[in-house]
CSV table of C-alpha atoms in Angstrom, one decimal:
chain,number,residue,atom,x,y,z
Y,1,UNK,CA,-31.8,-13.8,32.7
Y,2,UNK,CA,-30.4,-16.2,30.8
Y,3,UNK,CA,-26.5,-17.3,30.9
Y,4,UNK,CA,-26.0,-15.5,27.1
Y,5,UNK,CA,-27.5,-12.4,28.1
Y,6,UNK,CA,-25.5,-12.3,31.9
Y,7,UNK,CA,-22.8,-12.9,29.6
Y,8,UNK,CA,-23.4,-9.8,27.4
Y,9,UNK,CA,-24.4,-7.5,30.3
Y,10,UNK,CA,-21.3,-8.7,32.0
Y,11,UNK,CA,-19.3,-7.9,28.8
Y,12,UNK,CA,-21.2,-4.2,28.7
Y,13,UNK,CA,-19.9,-3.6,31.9
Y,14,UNK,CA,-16.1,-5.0,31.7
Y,15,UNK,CA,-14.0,-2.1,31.0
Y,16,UNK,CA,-11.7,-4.4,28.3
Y,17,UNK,CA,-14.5,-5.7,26.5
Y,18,UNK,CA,-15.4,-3.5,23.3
Y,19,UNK,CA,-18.6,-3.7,21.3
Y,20,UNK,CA,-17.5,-6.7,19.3
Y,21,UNK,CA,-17.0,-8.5,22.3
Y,22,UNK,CA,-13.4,-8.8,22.0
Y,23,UNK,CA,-12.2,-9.1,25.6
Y,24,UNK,CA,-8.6,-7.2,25.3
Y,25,UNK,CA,-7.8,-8.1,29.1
Y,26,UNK,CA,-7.4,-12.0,28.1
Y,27,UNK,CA,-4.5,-12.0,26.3
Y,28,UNK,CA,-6.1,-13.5,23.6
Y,29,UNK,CA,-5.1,-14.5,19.7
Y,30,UNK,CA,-7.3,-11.9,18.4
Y,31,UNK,CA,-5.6,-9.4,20.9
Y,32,UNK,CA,-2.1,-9.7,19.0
Y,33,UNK,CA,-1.5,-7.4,16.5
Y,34,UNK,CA,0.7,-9.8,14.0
Y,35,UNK,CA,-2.6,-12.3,14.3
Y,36,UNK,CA,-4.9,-9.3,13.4
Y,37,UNK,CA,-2.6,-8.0,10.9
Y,38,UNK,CA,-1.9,-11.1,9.2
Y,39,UNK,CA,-5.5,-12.0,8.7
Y,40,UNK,CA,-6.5,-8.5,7.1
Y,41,UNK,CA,-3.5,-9.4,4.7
Y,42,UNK,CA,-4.6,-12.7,3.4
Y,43,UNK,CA,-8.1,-11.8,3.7
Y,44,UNK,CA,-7.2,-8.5,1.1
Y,45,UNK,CA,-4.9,-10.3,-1.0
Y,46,UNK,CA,-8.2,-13.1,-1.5
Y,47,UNK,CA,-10.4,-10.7,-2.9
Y,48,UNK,CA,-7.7,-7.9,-3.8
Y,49,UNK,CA,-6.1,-10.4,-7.2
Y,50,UNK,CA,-9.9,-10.0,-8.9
Y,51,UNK,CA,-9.9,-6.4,-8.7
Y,52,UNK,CA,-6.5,-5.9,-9.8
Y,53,UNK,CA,-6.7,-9.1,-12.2
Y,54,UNK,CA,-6.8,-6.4,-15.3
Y,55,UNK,CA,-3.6,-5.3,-14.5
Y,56,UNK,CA,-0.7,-6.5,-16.0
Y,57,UNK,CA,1.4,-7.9,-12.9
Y,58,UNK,CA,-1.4,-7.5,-10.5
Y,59,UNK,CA,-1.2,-6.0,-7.4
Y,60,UNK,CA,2.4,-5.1,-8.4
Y,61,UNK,CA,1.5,-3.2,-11.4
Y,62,UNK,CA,-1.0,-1.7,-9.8
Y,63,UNK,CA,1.6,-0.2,-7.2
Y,64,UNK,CA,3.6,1.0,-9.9
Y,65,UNK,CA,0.6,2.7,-11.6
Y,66,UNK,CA,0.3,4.6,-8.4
Y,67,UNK,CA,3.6,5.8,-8.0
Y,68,UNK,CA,4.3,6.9,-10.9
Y,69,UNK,CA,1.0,8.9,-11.7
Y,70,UNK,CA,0.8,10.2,-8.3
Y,71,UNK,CA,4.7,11.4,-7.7
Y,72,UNK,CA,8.0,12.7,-9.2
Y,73,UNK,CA,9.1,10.5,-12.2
Y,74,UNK,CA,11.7,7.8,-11.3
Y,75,UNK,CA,13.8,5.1,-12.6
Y,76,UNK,CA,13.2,1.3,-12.6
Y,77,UNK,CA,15.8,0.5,-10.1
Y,78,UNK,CA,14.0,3.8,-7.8
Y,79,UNK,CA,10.5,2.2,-8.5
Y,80,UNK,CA,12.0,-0.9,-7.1
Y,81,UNK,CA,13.2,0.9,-3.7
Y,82,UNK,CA,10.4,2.5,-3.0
Y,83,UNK,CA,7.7,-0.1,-3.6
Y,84,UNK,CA,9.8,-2.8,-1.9
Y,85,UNK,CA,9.8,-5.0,-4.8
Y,86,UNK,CA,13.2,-7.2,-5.8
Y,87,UNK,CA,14.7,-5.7,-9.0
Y,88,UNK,CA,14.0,-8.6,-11.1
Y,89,UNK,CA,11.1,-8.6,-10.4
Y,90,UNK,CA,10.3,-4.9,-11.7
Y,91,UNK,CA,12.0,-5.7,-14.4
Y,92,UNK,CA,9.0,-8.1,-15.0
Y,93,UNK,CA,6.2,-6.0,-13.8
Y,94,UNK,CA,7.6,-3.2,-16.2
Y,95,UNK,CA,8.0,-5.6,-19.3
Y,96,UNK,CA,4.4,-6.4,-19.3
Y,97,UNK,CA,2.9,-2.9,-18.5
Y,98,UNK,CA,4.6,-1.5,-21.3
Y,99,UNK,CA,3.7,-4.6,-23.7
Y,100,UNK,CA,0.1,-3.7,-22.4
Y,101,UNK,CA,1.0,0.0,-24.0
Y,102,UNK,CA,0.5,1.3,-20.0
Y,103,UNK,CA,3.7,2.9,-19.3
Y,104,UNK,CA,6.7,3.8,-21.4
Y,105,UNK,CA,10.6,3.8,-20.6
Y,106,UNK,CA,11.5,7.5,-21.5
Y,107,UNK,CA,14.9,9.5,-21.3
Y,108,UNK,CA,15.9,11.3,-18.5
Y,109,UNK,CA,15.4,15.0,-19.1
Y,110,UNK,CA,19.3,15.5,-17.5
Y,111,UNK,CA,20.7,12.0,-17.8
Y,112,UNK,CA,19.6,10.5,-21.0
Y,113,UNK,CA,21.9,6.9,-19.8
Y,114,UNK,CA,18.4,7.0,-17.0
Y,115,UNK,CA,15.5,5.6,-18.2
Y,116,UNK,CA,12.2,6.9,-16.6
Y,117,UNK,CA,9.1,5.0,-16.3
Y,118,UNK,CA,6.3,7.4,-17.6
Y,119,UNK,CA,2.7,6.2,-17.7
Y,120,UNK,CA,0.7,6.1,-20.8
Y,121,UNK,CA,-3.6,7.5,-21.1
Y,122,UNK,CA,-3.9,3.8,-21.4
Y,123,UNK,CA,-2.4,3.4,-18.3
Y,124,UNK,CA,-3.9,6.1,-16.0
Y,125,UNK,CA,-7.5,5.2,-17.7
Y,126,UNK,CA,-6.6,1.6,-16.4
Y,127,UNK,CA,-5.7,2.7,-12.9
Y,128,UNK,CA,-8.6,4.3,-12.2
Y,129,UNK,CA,-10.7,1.9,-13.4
Y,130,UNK,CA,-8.4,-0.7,-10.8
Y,131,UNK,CA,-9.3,2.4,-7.8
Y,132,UNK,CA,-12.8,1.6,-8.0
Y,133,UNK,CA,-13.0,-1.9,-8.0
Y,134,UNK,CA,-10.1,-2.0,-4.9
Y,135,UNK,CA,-12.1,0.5,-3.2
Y,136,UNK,CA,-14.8,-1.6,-3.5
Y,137,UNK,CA,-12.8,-4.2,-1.8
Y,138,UNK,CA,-11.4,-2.6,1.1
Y,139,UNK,CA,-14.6,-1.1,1.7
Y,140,UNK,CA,-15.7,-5.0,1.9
Y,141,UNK,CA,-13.0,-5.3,4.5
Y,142,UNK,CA,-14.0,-2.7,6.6
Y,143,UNK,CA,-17.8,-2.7,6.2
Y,144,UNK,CA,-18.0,-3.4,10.2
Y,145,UNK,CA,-16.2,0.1,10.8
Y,146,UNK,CA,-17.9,3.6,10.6
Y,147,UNK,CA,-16.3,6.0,8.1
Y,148,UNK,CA,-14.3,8.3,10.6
Y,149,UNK,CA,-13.0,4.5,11.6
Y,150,UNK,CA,-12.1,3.3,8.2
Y,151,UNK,CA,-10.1,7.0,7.7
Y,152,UNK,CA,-8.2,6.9,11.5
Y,153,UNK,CA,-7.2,3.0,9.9
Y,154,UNK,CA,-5.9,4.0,6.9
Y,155,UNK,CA,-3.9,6.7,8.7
Y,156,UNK,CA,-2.7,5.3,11.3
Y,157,UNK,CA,-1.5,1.5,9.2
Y,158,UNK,CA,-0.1,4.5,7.3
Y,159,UNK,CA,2.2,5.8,9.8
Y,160,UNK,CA,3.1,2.4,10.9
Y,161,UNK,CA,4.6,1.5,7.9
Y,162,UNK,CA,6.6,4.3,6.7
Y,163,UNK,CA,8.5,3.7,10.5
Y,164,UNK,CA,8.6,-0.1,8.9
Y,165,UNK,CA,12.2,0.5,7.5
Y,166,UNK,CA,13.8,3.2,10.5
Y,167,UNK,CA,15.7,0.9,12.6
Y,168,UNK,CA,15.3,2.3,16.4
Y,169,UNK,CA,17.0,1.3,19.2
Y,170,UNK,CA,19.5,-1.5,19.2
Y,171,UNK,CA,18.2,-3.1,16.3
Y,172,UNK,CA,19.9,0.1,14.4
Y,173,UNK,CA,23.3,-1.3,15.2
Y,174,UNK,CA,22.7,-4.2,13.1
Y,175,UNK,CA,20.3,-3.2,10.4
Y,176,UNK,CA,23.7,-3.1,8.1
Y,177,UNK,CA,24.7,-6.7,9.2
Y,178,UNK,CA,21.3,-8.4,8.8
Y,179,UNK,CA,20.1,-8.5,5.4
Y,180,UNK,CA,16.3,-9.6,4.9
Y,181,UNK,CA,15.2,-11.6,1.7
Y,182,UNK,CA,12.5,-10.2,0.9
Y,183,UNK,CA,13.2,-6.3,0.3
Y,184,UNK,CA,11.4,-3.6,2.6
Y,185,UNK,CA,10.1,-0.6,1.2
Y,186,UNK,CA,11.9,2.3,1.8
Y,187,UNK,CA,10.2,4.7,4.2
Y,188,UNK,CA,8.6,7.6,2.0
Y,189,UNK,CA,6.0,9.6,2.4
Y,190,UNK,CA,4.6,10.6,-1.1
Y,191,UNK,CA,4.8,14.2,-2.5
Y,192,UNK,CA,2.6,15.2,-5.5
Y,193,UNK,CA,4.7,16.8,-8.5
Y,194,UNK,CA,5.3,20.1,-8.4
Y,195,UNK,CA,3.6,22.6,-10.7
Y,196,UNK,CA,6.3,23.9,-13.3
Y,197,UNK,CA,4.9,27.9,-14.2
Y,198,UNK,CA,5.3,28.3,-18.1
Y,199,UNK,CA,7.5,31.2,-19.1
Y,200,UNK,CA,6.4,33.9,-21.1
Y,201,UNK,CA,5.4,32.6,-24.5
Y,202,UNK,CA,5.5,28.9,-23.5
Y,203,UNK,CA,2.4,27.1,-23.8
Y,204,UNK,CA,0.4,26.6,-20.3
């Protein structure tokens, strides 16, 4: 037997060894999470800014696009909470979706001083044009993973990051003091809209 193939049978048999060979008993770089999360992130955002390139304010816009076509209608400065994204910034991302005739700053139904940001056929025809090609790109990602793996993934990086912004433990006693610089986004796990039921004699 030769000293590559003792070396694969004795992987096989080691208990912390998994089929790509990572040996999780060593301690290794690839064992850390922030190493492994890290490279997934600039690996994604590499091949992310071509699928997104369409739309205006790239991966930003793109979030927005989500949100607001897949959730309650919300204001700018709500947009900005939720997605994480500094307030100037969405000011920005806003500007040049709604010069690309994508979304559109209306009234508040209850609060006309609110401005909601509403998107446009332009803009949903655009996002799902931006799902496919992104889809194509995290199933780029994740092309060594089988499809139960790629959903338990998405799941469970889910989970991880709504807990992102819930201080626990001591660390709560001082979220109020520290102030990051980059702004988190808020923990929220998305609802659909509700279905409003016509009244008698209102269109459906």
């Amino acid at each position: 037997m030769t000293s590559f193939a003792a070396t694969r049978a004795h992987d096989r048999a080691d208990p912390h060894v998994d089929a790509s060979g990572i040996d999780w008993g060593s301690g290794g770089i690839e064992t850390q999470f922030g190493w492994s999360i890290q490279a997934v992130y600039q690996g994604f955002v590499r091949t992310a800014q071509t699928a997104v390139a369409d739309v205006p304010g790239g991966p930003r816009g793109y979030q927005v696009l989500v949100a607001i076509t897949t959730e309650e209608a919300s204001s700018q400065l709500a947009l900005a909470q939720r997605l994480g994204i500094d307030k100037t910034q969405m000011t920005y991302v806003i500007d040049a979706l709604a010069a690309g005739g994508h979304v559109e700053r209306q009234p508040h139904p209850r609060d006309r001083r609110i401005r909601q940001v509403v998107a446009t056929d332009a803009g949903r025809a655009l996002l799902a044009t931006a799902r496919v090609a992104l889809g194509e790109v995290e199933d780029g990602l994740m092309r060594d993973l089988a499809p139960d793996e790629r959903v338990a993934l998405r799941r469970l990086l889910a989970r991880v990051a709504l807990s992102v912004g819930e201080p626990a433990g001591p660390a709560a006693e001082h979220a109020d003091a520290e102030r990051l610089e980059q702004p988190v986004a808020a923990p929220h796990r998305s609802r659909r809209p509700a279905r409003r039921t016509p009244r008698d004699g209102e269109p459906s």
